[in-house]
CSV table of C-alpha atoms in Angstrom, one decimal:
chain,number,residue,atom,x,y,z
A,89,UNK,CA,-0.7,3.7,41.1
A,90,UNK,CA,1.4,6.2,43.4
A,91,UNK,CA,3.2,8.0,40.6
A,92,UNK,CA,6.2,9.1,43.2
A,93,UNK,CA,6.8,5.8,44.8
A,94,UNK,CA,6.8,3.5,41.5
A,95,UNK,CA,9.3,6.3,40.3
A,96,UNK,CA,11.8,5.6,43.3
A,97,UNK,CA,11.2,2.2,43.5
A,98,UNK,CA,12.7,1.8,39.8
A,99,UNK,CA,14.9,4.9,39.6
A,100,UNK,CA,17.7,3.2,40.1
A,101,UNK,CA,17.3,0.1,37.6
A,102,UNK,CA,16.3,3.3,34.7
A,103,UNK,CA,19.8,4.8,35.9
A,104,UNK,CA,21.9,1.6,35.6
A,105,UNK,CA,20.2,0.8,32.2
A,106,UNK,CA,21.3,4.6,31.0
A,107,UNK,CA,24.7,3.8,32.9
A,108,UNK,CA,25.4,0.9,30.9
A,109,UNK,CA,23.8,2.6,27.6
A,110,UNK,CA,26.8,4.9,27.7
A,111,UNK,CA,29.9,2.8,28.3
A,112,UNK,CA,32.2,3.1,25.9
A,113,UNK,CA,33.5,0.1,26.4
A,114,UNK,CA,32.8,-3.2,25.2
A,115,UNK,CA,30.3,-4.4,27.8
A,116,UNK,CA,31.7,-8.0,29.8
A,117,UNK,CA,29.2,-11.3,29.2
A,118,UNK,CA,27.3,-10.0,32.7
A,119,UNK,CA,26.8,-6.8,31.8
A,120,UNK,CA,25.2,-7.6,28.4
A,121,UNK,CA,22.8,-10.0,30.3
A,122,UNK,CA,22.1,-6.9,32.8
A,123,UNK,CA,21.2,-4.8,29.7
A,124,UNK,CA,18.8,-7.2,28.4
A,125,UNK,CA,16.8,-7.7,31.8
A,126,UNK,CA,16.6,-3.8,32.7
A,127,UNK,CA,15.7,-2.9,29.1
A,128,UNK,CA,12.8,-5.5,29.4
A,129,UNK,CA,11.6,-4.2,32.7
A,130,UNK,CA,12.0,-0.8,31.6
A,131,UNK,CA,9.5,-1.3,28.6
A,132,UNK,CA,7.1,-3.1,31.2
A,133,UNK,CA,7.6,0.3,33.7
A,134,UNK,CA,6.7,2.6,30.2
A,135,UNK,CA,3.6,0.4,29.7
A,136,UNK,CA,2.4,0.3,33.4
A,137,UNK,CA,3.1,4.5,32.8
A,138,UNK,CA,1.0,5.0,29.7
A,139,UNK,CA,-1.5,2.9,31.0
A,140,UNK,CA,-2.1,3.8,34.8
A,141,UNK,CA,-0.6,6.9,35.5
A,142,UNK,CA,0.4,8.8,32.2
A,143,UNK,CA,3.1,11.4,33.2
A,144,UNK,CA,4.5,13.3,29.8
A,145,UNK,CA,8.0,13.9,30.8
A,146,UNK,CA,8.6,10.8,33.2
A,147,UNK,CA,7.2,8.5,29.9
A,148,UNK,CA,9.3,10.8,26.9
A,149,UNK,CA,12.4,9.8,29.8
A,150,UNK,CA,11.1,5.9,29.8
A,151,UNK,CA,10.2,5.9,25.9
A,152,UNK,CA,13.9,7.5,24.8
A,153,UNK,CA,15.5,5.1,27.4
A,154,UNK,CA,13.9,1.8,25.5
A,155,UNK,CA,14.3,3.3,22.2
A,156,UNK,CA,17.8,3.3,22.6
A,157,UNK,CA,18.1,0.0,24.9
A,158,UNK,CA,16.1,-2.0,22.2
A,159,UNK,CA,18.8,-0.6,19.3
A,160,UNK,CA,21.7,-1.7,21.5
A,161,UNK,CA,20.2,-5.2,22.4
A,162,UNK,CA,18.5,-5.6,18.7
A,163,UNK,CA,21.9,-3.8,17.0
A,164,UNK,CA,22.1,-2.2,13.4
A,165,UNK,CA,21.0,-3.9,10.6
A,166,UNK,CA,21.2,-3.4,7.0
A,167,UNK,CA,18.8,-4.3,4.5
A,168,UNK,CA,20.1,-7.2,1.6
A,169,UNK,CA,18.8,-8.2,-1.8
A,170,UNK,CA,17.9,-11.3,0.5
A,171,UNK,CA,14.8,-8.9,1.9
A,172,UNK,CA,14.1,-7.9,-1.5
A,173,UNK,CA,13.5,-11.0,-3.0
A,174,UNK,CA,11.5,-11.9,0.1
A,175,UNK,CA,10.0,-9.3,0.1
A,176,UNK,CA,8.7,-10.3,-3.6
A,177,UNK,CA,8.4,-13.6,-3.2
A,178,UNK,CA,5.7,-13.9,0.2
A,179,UNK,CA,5.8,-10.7,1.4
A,180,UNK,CA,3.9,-8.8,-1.4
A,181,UNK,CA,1.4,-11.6,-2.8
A,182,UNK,CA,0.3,-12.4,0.5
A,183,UNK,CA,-0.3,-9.0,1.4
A,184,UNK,CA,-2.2,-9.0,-2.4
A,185,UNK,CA,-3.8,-12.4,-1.9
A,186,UNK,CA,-4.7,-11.3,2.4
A,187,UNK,CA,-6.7,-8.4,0.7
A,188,UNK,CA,-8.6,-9.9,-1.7
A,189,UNK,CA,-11.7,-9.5,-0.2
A,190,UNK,CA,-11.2,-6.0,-0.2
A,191,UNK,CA,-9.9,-5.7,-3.9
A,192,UNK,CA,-12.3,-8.1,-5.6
A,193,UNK,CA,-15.7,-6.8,-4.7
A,194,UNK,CA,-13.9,-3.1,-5.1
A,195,UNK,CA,-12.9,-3.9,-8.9
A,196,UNK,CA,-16.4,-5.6,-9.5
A,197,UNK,CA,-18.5,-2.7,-8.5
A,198,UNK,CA,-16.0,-0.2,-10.7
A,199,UNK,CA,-16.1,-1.9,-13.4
A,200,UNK,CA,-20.0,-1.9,-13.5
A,201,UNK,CA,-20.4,1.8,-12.4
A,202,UNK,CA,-17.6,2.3,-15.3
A,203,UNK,CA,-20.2,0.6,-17.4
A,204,UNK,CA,-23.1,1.9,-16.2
A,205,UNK,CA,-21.3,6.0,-16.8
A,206,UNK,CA,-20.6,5.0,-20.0
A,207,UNK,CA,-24.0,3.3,-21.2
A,208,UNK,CA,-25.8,6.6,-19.7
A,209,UNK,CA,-23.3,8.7,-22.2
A,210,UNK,CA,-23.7,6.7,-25.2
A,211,UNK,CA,-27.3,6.8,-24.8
A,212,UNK,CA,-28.4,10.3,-24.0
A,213,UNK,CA,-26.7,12.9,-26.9
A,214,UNK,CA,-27.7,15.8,-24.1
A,215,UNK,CA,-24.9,14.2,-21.7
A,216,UNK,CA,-22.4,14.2,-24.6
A,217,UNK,CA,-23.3,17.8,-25.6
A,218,UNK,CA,-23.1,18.9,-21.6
A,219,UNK,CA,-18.5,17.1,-21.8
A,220,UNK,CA,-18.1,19.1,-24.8
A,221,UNK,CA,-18.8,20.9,-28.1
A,222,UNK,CA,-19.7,18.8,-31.6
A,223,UNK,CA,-16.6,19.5,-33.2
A,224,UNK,CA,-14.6,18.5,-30.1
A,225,UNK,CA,-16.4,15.1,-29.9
A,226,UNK,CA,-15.9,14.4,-33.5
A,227,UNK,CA,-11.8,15.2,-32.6
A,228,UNK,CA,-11.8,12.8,-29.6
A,229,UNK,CA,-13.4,10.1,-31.0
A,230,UNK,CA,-12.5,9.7,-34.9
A,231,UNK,CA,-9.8,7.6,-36.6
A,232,UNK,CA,-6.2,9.2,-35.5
A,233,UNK,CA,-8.3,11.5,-33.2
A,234,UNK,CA,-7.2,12.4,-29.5
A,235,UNK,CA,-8.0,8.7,-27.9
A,236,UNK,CA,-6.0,6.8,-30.4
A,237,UNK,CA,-3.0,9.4,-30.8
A,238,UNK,CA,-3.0,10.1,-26.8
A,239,UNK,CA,-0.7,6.6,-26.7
A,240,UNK,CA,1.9,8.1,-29.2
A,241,UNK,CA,2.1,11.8,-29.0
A,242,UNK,CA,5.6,11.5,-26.5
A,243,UNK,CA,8.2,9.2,-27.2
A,244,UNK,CA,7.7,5.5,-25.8
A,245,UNK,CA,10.3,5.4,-22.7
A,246,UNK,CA,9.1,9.2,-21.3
A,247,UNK,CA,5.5,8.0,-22.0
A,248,UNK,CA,6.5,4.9,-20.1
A,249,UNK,CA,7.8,7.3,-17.2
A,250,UNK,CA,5.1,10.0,-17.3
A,251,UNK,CA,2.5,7.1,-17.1
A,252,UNK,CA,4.2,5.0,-14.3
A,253,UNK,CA,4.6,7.9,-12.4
A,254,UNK,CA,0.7,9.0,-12.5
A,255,UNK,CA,-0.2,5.3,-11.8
A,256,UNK,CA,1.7,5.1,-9.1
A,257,UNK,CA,1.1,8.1,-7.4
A,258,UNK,CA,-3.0,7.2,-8.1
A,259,UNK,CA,-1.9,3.8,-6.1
A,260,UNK,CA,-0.3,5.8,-3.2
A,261,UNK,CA,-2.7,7.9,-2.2
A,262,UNK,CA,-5.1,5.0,-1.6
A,263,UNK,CA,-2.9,2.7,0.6
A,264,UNK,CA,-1.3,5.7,2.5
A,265,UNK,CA,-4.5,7.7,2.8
A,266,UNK,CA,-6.5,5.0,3.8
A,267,UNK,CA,-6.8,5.4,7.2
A,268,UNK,CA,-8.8,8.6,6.7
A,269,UNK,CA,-11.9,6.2,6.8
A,270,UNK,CA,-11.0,5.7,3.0
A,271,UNK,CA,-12.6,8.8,1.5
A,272,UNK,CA,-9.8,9.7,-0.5
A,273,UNK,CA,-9.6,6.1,-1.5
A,274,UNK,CA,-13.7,6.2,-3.0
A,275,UNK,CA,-12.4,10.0,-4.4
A,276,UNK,CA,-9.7,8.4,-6.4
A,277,UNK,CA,-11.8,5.4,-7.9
A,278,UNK,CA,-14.1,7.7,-8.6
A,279,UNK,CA,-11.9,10.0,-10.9
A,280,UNK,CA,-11.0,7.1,-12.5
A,281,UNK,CA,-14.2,5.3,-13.3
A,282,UNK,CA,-15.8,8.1,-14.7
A,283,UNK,CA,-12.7,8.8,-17.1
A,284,UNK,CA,-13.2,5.4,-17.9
A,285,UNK,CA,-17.1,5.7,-18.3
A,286,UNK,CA,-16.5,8.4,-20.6
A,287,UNK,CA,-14.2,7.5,-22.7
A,288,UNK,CA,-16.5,4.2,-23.1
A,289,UNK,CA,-19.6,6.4,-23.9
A,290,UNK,CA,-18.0,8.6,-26.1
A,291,UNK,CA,-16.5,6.2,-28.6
A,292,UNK,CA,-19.3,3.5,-28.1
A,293,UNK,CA,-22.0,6.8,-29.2
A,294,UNK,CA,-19.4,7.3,-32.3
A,295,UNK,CA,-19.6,3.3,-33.4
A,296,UNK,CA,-15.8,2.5,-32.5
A,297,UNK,CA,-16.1,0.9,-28.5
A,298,UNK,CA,-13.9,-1.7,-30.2
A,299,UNK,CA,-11.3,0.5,-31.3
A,300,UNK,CA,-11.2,2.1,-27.7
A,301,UNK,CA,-11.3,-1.5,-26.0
A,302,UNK,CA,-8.2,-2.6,-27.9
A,303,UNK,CA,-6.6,0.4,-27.1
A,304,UNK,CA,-7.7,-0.1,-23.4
A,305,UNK,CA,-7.4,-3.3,-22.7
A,306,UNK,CA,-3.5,-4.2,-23.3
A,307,UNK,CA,-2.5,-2.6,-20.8
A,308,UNK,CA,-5.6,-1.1,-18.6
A,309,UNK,CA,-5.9,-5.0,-17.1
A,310,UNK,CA,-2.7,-4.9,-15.3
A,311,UNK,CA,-2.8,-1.1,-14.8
A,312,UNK,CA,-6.9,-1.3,-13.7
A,313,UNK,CA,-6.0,-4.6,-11.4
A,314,UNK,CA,-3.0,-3.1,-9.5
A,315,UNK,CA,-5.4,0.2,-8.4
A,316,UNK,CA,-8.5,-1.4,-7.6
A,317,UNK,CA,-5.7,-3.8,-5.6
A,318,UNK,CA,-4.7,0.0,-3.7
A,319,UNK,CA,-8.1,1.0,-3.1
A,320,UNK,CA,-9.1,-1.9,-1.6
A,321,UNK,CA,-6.4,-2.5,0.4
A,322,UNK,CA,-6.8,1.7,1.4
A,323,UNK,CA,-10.3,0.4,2.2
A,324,UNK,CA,-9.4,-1.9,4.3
A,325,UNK,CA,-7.1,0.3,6.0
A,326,UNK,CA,-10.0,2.9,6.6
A,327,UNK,CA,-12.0,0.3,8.1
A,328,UNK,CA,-9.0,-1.5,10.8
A,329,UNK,CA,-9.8,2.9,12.2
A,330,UNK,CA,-13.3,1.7,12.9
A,331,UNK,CA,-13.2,-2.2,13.7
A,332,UNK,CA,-9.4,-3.1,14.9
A,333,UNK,CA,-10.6,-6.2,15.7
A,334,UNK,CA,-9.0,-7.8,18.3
A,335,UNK,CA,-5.8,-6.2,18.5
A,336,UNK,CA,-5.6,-2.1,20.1
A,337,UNK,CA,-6.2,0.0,17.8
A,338,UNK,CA,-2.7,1.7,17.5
A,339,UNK,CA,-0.9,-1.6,17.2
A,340,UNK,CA,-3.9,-2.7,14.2
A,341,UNK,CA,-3.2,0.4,12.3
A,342,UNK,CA,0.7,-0.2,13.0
A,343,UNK,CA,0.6,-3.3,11.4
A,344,UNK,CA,-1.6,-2.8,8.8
A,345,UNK,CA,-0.2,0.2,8.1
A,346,UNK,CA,3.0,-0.8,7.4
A,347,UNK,CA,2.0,-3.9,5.0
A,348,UNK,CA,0.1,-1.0,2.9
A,349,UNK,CA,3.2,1.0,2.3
A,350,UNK,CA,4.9,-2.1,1.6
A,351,UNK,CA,2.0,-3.1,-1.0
A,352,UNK,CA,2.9,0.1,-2.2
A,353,UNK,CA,6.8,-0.8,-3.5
A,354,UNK,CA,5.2,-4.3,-4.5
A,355,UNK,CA,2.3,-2.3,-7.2
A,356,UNK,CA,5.0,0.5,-8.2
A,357,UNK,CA,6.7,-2.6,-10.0
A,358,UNK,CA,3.4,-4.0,-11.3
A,359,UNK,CA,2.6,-0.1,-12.6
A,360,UNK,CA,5.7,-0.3,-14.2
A,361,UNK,CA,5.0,-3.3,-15.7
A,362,UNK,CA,1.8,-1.7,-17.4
A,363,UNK,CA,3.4,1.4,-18.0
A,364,UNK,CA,6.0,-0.3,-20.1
A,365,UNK,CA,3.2,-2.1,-22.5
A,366,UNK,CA,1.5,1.2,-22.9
A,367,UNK,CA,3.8,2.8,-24.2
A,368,UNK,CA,5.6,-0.1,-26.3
A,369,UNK,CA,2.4,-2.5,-27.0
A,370,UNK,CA,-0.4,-0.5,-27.1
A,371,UNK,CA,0.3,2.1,-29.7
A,372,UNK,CA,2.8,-0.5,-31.7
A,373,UNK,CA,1.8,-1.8,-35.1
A,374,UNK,CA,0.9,-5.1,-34.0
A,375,UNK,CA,-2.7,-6.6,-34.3
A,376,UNK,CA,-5.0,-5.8,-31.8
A,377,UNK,CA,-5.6,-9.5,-30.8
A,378,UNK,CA,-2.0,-9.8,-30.3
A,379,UNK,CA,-1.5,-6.9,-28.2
A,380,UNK,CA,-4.5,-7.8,-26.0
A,381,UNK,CA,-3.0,-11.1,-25.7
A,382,UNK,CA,0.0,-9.6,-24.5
A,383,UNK,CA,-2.4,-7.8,-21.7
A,384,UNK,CA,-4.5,-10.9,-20.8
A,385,UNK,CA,-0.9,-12.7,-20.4
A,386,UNK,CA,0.0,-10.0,-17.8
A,387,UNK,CA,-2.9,-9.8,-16.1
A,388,UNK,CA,-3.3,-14.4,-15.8
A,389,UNK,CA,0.5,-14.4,-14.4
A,390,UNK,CA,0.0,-11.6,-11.8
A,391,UNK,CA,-3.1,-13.1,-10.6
A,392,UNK,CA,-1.1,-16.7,-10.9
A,393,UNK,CA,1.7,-14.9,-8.9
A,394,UNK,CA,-1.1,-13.6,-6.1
A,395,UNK,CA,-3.1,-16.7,-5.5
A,396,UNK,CA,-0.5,-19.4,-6.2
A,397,UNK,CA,2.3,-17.9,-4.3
A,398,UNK,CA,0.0,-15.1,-2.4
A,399,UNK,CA,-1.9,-18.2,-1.0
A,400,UNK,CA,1.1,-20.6,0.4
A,401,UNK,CA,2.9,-17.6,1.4
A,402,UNK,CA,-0.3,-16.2,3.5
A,403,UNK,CA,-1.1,-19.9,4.7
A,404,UNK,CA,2.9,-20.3,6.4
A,405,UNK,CA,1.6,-17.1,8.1
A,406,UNK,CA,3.4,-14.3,6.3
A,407,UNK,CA,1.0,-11.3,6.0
A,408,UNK,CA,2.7,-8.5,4.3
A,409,UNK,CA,4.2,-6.8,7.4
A,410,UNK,CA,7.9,-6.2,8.1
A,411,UNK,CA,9.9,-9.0,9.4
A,412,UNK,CA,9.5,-10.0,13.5
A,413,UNK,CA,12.7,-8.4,14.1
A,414,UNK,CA,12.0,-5.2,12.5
A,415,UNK,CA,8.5,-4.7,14.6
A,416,UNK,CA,8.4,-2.8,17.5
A,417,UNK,CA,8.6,-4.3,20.9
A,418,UNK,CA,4.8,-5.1,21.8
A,419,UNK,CA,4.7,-4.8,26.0
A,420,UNK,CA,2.0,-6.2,28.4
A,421,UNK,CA,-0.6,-3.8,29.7
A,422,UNK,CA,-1.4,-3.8,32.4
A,423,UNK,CA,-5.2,-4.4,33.6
């Protein structure tokens, strides 16, 4: 493509569109229609640009110019509650349910590595005596020691915040991070696996695993579910980088992109959610079947909420990302 004559051929159309950008006035029924058809062919110009001929300044001009066109045709808008509870009633679970088969293998093969750290501990005294001294064992793992007070040494509601905020952080860093080919996402589950594994070893080598499990369990199935759910779903994210599929690349990661960061608000609630029993149920006085009860419940009516509602909202074709009026304008390219 000759760069100078496409440029006079549609300088005047880019000038009109900028023309009627700026009038102050309210612009007549004709005028409005002009607006529409020149900021269409202008987007089309900006893709013929990047594609066959890319000039920096001439596309920053053409990129500014639809920018702006596509705000005054689109106009302002506000988000409502109405998004919100969208948002939390298909958005999220479908976004959940779409990346299940991310999350589910993910949480399978952490829990048995989990397992597998803490078996090797429990087993072999020379591992224990390599994490720490004796005498700092024997404080960890005894009745009232570190594991069991760890739950109420801070007051509940700053626990509550102080956990919540860890969990979710955790969470972040595998959905936005993702697309780094999902190393930080394996670097996170692996930090918390091994805590896990040792923690397991450790009290299963001093003959109280059960004490630790009902300590762990109330709360560490919601909490447990809602990061393997981010590191999947980070995984994923690292992998649209290498395989887009059959979507470009920029507008795969676009789109995917944007449902991860929205799966982030949706698991910030579901951490706070698992914050709240750990720092109210799990160190409470009630039995231990009854606070792991209370766990089990959470965990049955999240997955209830991901593949009941997840799976109707996914199958009436909502997949996590923002709504079709929020998305970038997608433009033909041309061959």
């Amino acid at each position: 493509m000759d760069l100078d004559v496409f440029v006079s051929a549609h300088w005047a159309e880019w000038e009109r569109l900028d023309e009627l950008l700026h009038r102050r006035r309210r612009l007549t029924g004709a005028e409005a229609d002009e607006l529409v058809t020149l900021y269409q062919r202008t987007a089309t110009h900006l893709s013929k640009v990047q594609s066959s001929a890319p000039d920096p300044a001439l596309a920053g001009r053409l990129t500014s110019l639809v920018a702006r066109a596509r705000s005054a045709v689109t106009g302002p808008r506000k988000a409502s509650w109405r998004d919100a509870a969208r948002f939390f009633a298909a958005g999220f679970p479908a976004a959940v349910y779409r990346s299940r088969h991310w999350w589910v293998p993910t949480a399978l093969l952490s829990v048995v590595v989990a397992a597998l750290i803490g078996g090797w501990i429990g087993s072999h005294p020379e591992v224990r005596a390599a994490i720490a001294a004796p005498d700092e064992l024997r404080e960890l793992t005894r009745p009232g020691g570190q594991y069991e007070a760890y739950y109420s040494s801070h007051p509940a509601a700053s626990f509550a915040a102080q956990v919540w905020t860890n969990n979710a952080q955790a969470a972040a860093v595998c959905l936005v991070f993702g697309a780094l080919l999902g190393l930080p996402v394996l670097w996170v589950l692996y930090q918390n696996m091994l805590n896990l594994g040792i923690g397991i070893g450790l009290m299963e080598s001093a003959g109280r695993l059960d004490t630790f499990l009902g300590l762990l369990l109330p709360h560490g199935l919601l909490e447990l579910t809602a990061v393997f759910v981010a590191a999947g779903t980070g995984l994923r994210l690292g992998w649209t980088v290498i395989d887009p599929g059959p979507r470009s690349r920029r507008v795969a990661l676009a789109e995917e992109g944007r449902s991860a960061i929205g799966m982030a608000i949706g698991l910030a609630a579901v951490l706070f959610v698992s914050g709240v029993i750990e720092a109210f149920v799990t160190p409470s006085g009630l039995p231990t079947w009854a606070r792991i009860t209370i766990g089990v419940a959470a965990e049955l009516l999240f997955l209830m909420y991901v593949y009941v509602l997840g799976r109707r909202a996914a199958r009436a074709g909502e997949t996590g990302d923002v709504g079709a009026a929020d998305r970038p304008d997608t433009v033909p390219t041309a061959a």
